[in-house]
Short mmCIF file of C-alpha atoms in Angstrom, two decimals:
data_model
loop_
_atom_site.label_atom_id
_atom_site.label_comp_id
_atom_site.label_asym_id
_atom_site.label_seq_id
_atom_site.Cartn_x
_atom_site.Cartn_y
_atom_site.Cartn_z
CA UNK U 1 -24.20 -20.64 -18.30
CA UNK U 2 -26.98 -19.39 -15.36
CA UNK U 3 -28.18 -15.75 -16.28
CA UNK U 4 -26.82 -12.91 -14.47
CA UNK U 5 -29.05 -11.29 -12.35
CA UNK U 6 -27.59 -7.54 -12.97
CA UNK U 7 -30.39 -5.39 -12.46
CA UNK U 8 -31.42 -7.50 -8.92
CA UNK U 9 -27.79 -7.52 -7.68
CA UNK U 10 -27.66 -3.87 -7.60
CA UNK U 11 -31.28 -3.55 -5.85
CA UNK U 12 -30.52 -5.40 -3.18
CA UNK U 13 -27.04 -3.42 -2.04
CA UNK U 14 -27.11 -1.18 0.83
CA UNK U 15 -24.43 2.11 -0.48
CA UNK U 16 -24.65 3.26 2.71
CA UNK U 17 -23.58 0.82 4.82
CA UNK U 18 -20.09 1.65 5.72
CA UNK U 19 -18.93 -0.63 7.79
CA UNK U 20 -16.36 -0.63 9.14
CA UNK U 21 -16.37 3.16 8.69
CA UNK U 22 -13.70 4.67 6.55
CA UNK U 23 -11.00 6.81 7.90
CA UNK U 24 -8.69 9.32 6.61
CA UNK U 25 -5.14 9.25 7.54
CA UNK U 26 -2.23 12.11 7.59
CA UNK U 27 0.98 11.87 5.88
CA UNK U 28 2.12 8.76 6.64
CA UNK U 29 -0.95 6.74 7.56
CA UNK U 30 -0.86 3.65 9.18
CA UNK U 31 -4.07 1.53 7.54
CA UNK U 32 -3.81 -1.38 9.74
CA UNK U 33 -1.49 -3.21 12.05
CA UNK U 34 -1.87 -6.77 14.03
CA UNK U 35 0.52 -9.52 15.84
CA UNK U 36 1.41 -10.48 12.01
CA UNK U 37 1.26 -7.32 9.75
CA UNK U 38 1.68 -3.53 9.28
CA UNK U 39 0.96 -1.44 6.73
CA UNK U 40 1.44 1.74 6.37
CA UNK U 41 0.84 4.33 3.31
CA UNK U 42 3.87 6.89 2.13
CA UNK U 43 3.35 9.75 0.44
CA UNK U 44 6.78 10.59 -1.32
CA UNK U 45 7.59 14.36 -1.83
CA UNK U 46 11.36 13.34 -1.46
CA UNK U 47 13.29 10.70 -0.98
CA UNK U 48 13.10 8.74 1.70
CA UNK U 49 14.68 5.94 3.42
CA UNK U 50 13.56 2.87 4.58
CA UNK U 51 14.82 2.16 8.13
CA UNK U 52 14.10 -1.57 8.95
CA UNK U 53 16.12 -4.33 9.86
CA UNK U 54 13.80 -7.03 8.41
CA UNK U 55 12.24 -7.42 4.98
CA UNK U 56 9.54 -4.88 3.63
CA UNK U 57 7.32 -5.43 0.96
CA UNK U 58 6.06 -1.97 -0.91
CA UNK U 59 3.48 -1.54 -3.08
CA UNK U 60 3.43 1.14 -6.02
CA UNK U 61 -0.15 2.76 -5.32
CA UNK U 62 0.33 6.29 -7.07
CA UNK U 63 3.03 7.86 -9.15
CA UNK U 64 6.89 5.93 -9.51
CA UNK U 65 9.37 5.06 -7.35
CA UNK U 66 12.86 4.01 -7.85
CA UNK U 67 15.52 2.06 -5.73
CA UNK U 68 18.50 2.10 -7.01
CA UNK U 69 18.94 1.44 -10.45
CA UNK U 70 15.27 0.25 -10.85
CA UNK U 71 12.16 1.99 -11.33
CA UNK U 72 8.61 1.01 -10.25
CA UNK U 73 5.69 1.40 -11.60
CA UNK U 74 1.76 2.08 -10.39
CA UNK U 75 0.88 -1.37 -9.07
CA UNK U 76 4.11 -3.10 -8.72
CA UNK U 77 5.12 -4.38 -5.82
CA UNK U 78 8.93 -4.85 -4.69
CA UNK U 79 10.95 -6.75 -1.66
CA UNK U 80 13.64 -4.78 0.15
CA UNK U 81 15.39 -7.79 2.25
CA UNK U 82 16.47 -7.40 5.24
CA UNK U 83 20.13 -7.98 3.38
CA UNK U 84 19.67 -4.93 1.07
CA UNK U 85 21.94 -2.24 0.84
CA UNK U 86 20.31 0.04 -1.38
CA UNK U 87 16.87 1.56 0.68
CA UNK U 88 15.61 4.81 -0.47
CA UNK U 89 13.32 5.67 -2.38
CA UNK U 90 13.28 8.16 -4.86
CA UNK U 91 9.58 9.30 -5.82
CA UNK U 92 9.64 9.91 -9.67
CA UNK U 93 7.09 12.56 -9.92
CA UNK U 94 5.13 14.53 -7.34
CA UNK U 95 1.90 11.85 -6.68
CA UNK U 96 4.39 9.11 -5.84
CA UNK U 97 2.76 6.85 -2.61
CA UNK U 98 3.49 3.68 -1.51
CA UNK U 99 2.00 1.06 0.70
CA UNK U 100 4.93 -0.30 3.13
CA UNK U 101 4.03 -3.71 4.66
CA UNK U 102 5.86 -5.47 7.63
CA UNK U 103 5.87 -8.16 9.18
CA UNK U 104 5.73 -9.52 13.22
CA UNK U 105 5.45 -7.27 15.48
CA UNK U 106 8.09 -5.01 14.84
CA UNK U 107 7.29 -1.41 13.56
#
């Protein structure tokens, strides 16, 4: 194997460059949204339901979350088709936050 070049690597990275430049959000933050995507971070202090019509995909960033019967974890990820029944979610503990991600151009 080649030799890692450790000491190098690190020299020649620019920590300030912050492009693009990061942003806070509120409470519900939209991160980023296009003709093909949304996403959106939660922050759960209660439960909550989730409105849409299509399929969501959610991602367990913080804390636990449950839907129904079934509890998720800090980085799990879990589909709520558009044929679900059950859609809240329940945080588990106060630092529960979730990324929601849609698709098209819906909201």
């Amino acid at each position: 194997p080649r030799p890692l070049h450790l000491r190098e690597s690190l020299l020649s990275i620019d920590f300030s460059d912050l492009e693009p430049s990061l942003e806070t959000m509120g409470v519900d933050g939209l991160i980023v949204a296009c003709e093909h995507f949304r996403v959106e971070e939660w922050r759960l202090t209660g439960p909550r339901r989730d409105e849409s019509a299509d399929g969501v995909i959610f991602t367990v960033i913080d804390g636990s979350v449950s839907v129904g019967s079934t509890t998720f974890q800090r980085g799990e990820f879990f589909l709520l088709p558009a044929s679900a029944t059950e859609r809240n979610l329940v945080p588990k503990n106060l630092q529960a936050k979730v990324l929601r991600t849609t698709f098209g151009i819906r909201p």
